[in-house]
CSV table of C-alpha atoms in Angstrom, one decimal:
chain,number,residue,atom,x,y,z
A,1123,UNK,CA,-49.7,16.0,-23.9
A,1124,UNK,CA,-46.2,14.8,-24.8
A,1125,UNK,CA,-43.3,13.3,-23.0
A,1126,UNK,CA,-39.9,14.8,-23.5
A,1127,UNK,CA,-36.6,12.9,-23.0
A,1128,UNK,CA,-36.5,13.7,-19.3
A,1129,UNK,CA,-39.8,11.8,-18.7
A,1130,UNK,CA,-41.7,15.0,-17.9
A,1131,UNK,CA,-45.1,15.4,-19.4
A,1132,UNK,CA,-46.5,18.7,-20.5
A,1133,UNK,CA,-48.2,20.5,-23.4
A,1134,UNK,CA,-46.2,20.9,-26.6
A,1135,UNK,CA,-44.1,24.0,-26.4
A,1136,UNK,CA,-44.3,24.1,-22.6
A,1137,UNK,CA,-40.5,24.1,-21.8
A,1138,UNK,CA,-41.0,25.2,-18.1
A,1139,UNK,CA,-41.7,21.6,-17.1
A,1140,UNK,CA,-38.4,20.1,-18.1
A,1141,UNK,CA,-35.9,19.3,-15.3
A,1142,UNK,CA,-32.8,21.3,-15.0
A,1143,UNK,CA,-29.3,20.0,-15.9
A,1144,UNK,CA,-28.4,19.8,-12.2
A,1145,UNK,CA,-31.6,17.8,-11.4
A,1146,UNK,CA,-31.0,15.4,-14.3
A,1147,UNK,CA,-27.4,14.9,-13.3
A,1148,UNK,CA,-28.3,14.3,-9.7
A,1149,UNK,CA,-31.0,11.7,-10.7
A,1150,UNK,CA,-28.5,9.8,-12.9
A,1151,UNK,CA,-25.9,9.7,-10.1
A,1152,UNK,CA,-28.5,8.5,-7.7
A,1153,UNK,CA,-29.4,5.7,-10.1
A,1154,UNK,CA,-25.7,4.6,-10.2
A,1155,UNK,CA,-25.5,4.9,-6.4
A,1156,UNK,CA,-28.5,2.6,-6.0
A,1157,UNK,CA,-26.9,0.0,-8.3
A,1158,UNK,CA,-28.9,0.9,-11.4
A,1159,UNK,CA,-25.8,1.7,-13.4
A,1160,UNK,CA,-27.2,0.8,-16.8
A,1161,UNK,CA,-30.1,3.2,-16.4
A,1162,UNK,CA,-27.7,5.8,-15.1
A,1163,UNK,CA,-25.4,5.3,-18.1
A,1164,UNK,CA,-28.3,5.8,-20.5
A,1165,UNK,CA,-29.3,9.0,-18.9
A,1166,UNK,CA,-25.7,10.3,-18.6
A,1167,UNK,CA,-25.0,9.5,-22.3
A,1168,UNK,CA,-28.0,11.5,-23.2
A,1169,UNK,CA,-27.0,14.4,-20.9
A,1170,UNK,CA,-23.4,14.3,-22.3
A,1171,UNK,CA,-24.9,14.7,-25.8
A,1172,UNK,CA,-27.1,17.5,-24.6
A,1173,UNK,CA,-24.3,19.3,-22.8
A,1174,UNK,CA,-21.1,18.5,-24.7
A,1175,UNK,CA,-18.0,19.6,-22.9
A,1176,UNK,CA,-19.6,19.8,-19.5
A,1177,UNK,CA,-16.9,18.5,-17.2
A,1178,UNK,CA,-19.1,17.3,-14.4
A,1179,UNK,CA,-21.4,15.3,-16.7
A,1180,UNK,CA,-18.5,13.9,-18.6
A,1181,UNK,CA,-16.9,12.7,-15.3
A,1182,UNK,CA,-20.0,11.1,-14.0
A,1183,UNK,CA,-20.5,9.4,-17.4
A,1184,UNK,CA,-17.0,8.1,-17.4
A,1185,UNK,CA,-17.3,6.8,-13.9
A,1186,UNK,CA,-20.6,5.0,-14.8
A,1187,UNK,CA,-19.0,3.4,-17.8
A,1188,UNK,CA,-16.1,2.2,-15.6
A,1189,UNK,CA,-18.6,0.8,-13.1
A,1190,UNK,CA,-20.2,-1.3,-15.9
A,1191,UNK,CA,-16.8,-2.6,-17.1
A,1192,UNK,CA,-17.0,-0.4,-20.3
A,1193,UNK,CA,-13.5,1.0,-19.8
A,1194,UNK,CA,-12.8,1.7,-23.5
A,1195,UNK,CA,-15.9,3.8,-23.7
A,1196,UNK,CA,-15.0,5.7,-20.5
A,1197,UNK,CA,-11.8,7.2,-21.9
A,1198,UNK,CA,-13.3,9.9,-24.0
A,1199,UNK,CA,-15.5,11.0,-21.2
A,1200,UNK,CA,-12.6,11.2,-18.7
A,1201,UNK,CA,-10.6,13.2,-21.2
A,1202,UNK,CA,-13.6,15.6,-21.7
A,1203,UNK,CA,-13.9,16.0,-17.9
A,1204,UNK,CA,-10.2,16.7,-17.5
A,1205,UNK,CA,-10.3,19.3,-20.3
A,1206,UNK,CA,-12.9,21.3,-18.4
A,1207,UNK,CA,-11.8,24.1,-16.2
A,1208,UNK,CA,-14.7,24.0,-13.8
A,1209,UNK,CA,-14.3,20.4,-12.4
A,1210,UNK,CA,-14.0,20.5,-8.6
A,1211,UNK,CA,-10.7,19.2,-7.1
A,1212,UNK,CA,-12.3,16.1,-5.7
A,1213,UNK,CA,-13.8,15.2,-9.1
A,1214,UNK,CA,-10.6,16.1,-10.9
A,1215,UNK,CA,-8.7,13.7,-8.6
A,1216,UNK,CA,-11.3,11.0,-9.3
A,1217,UNK,CA,-11.1,11.6,-13.1
A,1218,UNK,CA,-7.2,11.4,-13.0
A,1219,UNK,CA,-7.3,8.2,-11.0
A,1220,UNK,CA,-10.1,6.9,-13.3
A,1221,UNK,CA,-8.4,7.7,-16.5
A,1222,UNK,CA,-5.0,6.5,-15.4
A,1223,UNK,CA,-6.4,3.2,-14.1
A,1224,UNK,CA,-8.5,2.8,-17.2
A,1225,UNK,CA,-5.5,3.3,-19.4
A,1226,UNK,CA,-3.7,0.6,-17.3
A,1227,UNK,CA,-6.4,-2.0,-17.5
A,1228,UNK,CA,-6.6,-1.4,-21.3
A,1229,UNK,CA,-2.9,-2.1,-21.6
A,1230,UNK,CA,-2.0,1.5,-22.4
A,1231,UNK,CA,0.6,1.5,-19.7
A,1232,UNK,CA,2.7,4.5,-20.8
A,1233,UNK,CA,-0.4,6.7,-21.0
A,1234,UNK,CA,-1.3,5.4,-17.6
A,1235,UNK,CA,2.0,6.4,-16.2
A,1236,UNK,CA,1.9,9.9,-17.8
A,1237,UNK,CA,-1.7,10.5,-16.6
A,1238,UNK,CA,-1.0,9.3,-13.1
A,1239,UNK,CA,2.3,11.3,-12.8
A,1240,UNK,CA,0.4,14.3,-14.0
A,1241,UNK,CA,-2.2,13.7,-11.3
A,1242,UNK,CA,0.5,13.4,-8.6
A,1243,UNK,CA,1.9,16.7,-9.8
A,1244,UNK,CA,-1.5,18.3,-8.9
A,1245,UNK,CA,-2.3,16.2,-5.9
A,1246,UNK,CA,1.1,14.9,-4.5
A,1247,UNK,CA,-0.4,13.3,-1.3
A,1248,UNK,CA,-3.2,11.3,-3.0
A,1249,UNK,CA,-2.8,7.7,-2.1
A,1250,UNK,CA,-5.0,6.3,-4.9
A,1251,UNK,CA,-2.9,8.1,-7.5
A,1252,UNK,CA,0.3,6.8,-6.0
A,1253,UNK,CA,-1.1,3.2,-5.8
A,1254,UNK,CA,-2.3,3.2,-9.4
A,1255,UNK,CA,1.0,4.8,-10.5
A,1256,UNK,CA,2.8,1.9,-8.8
A,1257,UNK,CA,0.7,-0.6,-10.7
A,1258,UNK,CA,1.3,1.1,-14.0
A,1259,UNK,CA,5.1,1.3,-13.3
A,1260,UNK,CA,5.1,-2.4,-12.6
A,1261,UNK,CA,3.4,-3.0,-15.9
A,1262,UNK,CA,6.1,-0.9,-17.7
A,1263,UNK,CA,8.9,-2.9,-16.0
A,1264,UNK,CA,9.8,-0.1,-13.5
A,1265,UNK,CA,9.7,-2.4,-10.5
A,1266,UNK,CA,12.1,-0.5,-8.2
A,1267,UNK,CA,10.1,2.7,-8.5
A,1268,UNK,CA,6.8,0.9,-8.1
A,1269,UNK,CA,8.0,-0.9,-5.0
A,1270,UNK,CA,9.4,2.4,-3.5
A,1271,UNK,CA,6.1,4.2,-4.0
A,1272,UNK,CA,4.1,1.4,-2.3
A,1273,UNK,CA,6.5,1.1,0.6
A,1274,UNK,CA,6.5,4.8,1.2
A,1275,UNK,CA,2.7,4.8,1.0
A,1276,UNK,CA,2.5,1.9,3.5
A,1277,UNK,CA,5.0,3.5,5.9
A,1278,UNK,CA,3.2,6.9,5.8
A,1279,UNK,CA,-0.4,5.7,6.0
A,1280,UNK,CA,-0.6,2.3,7.8
A,1281,UNK,CA,-2.0,2.0,11.3
A,1282,UNK,CA,-0.9,-1.6,11.5
A,1283,UNK,CA,1.1,-2.0,14.8
A,1284,UNK,CA,3.8,-4.1,13.0
A,1285,UNK,CA,4.2,-1.5,10.3
A,1286,UNK,CA,4.2,1.3,12.9
A,1287,UNK,CA,7.0,-0.4,14.8
A,1288,UNK,CA,9.2,-0.6,11.7
A,1289,UNK,CA,8.0,2.6,10.0
A,1290,UNK,CA,11.4,4.3,9.9
A,1291,UNK,CA,13.2,1.1,8.6
A,1292,UNK,CA,10.5,0.7,5.9
A,1293,UNK,CA,10.9,4.3,4.9
A,1294,UNK,CA,14.7,4.0,4.8
A,1295,UNK,CA,14.7,0.7,2.7
A,1296,UNK,CA,12.1,2.1,0.4
A,1297,UNK,CA,14.7,4.4,-1.0
A,1298,UNK,CA,16.9,1.6,-2.2
A,1299,UNK,CA,15.8,-2.0,-1.8
A,1300,UNK,CA,19.1,-3.2,-3.3
A,1301,UNK,CA,21.2,-1.6,-0.5
A,1302,UNK,CA,23.4,-4.2,1.2
A,1303,UNK,CA,25.5,-3.5,4.3
A,1304,UNK,CA,28.8,-5.2,4.4
A,1305,UNK,CA,29.5,-7.0,7.7
A,1306,UNK,CA,32.8,-7.6,9.4
């Protein structure tokens, strides 16, 4: 008997006992979900090596690296995920947010802005993309646009009674915070 890299045991040459790609991916994601991110990372890196260019595996690998604070290592996996044509929309959104926010935390602010703007071109109503874009714009000195984005998001999504009472005013002022009305 031998043990292959999936932990399965079987006779040499018996390939029917190995787990499928989907099963291996699901197990790794379950590990991360249970808080066993380092074990998940090890499995995902091995899977990514075994299935290079697989967008779903790359996305989960990037996400796990981010969860461990390994942002620099996550970038290439995010880029691989986004290059794939078969990534479901929800995962594509997550990869765009992940890559944009990772670029921002790494100090690669312009790349963050480009990535997050691209994400908003695909998913214009995504609040996470707008929020991280506002942060990246702040980092690039584009404070007016950053504040406008956050105020518009607040006005359109908040259920806070005070915000609801002033929703139209907040939306109006978001367009130009420097506007001044001259009195008599």
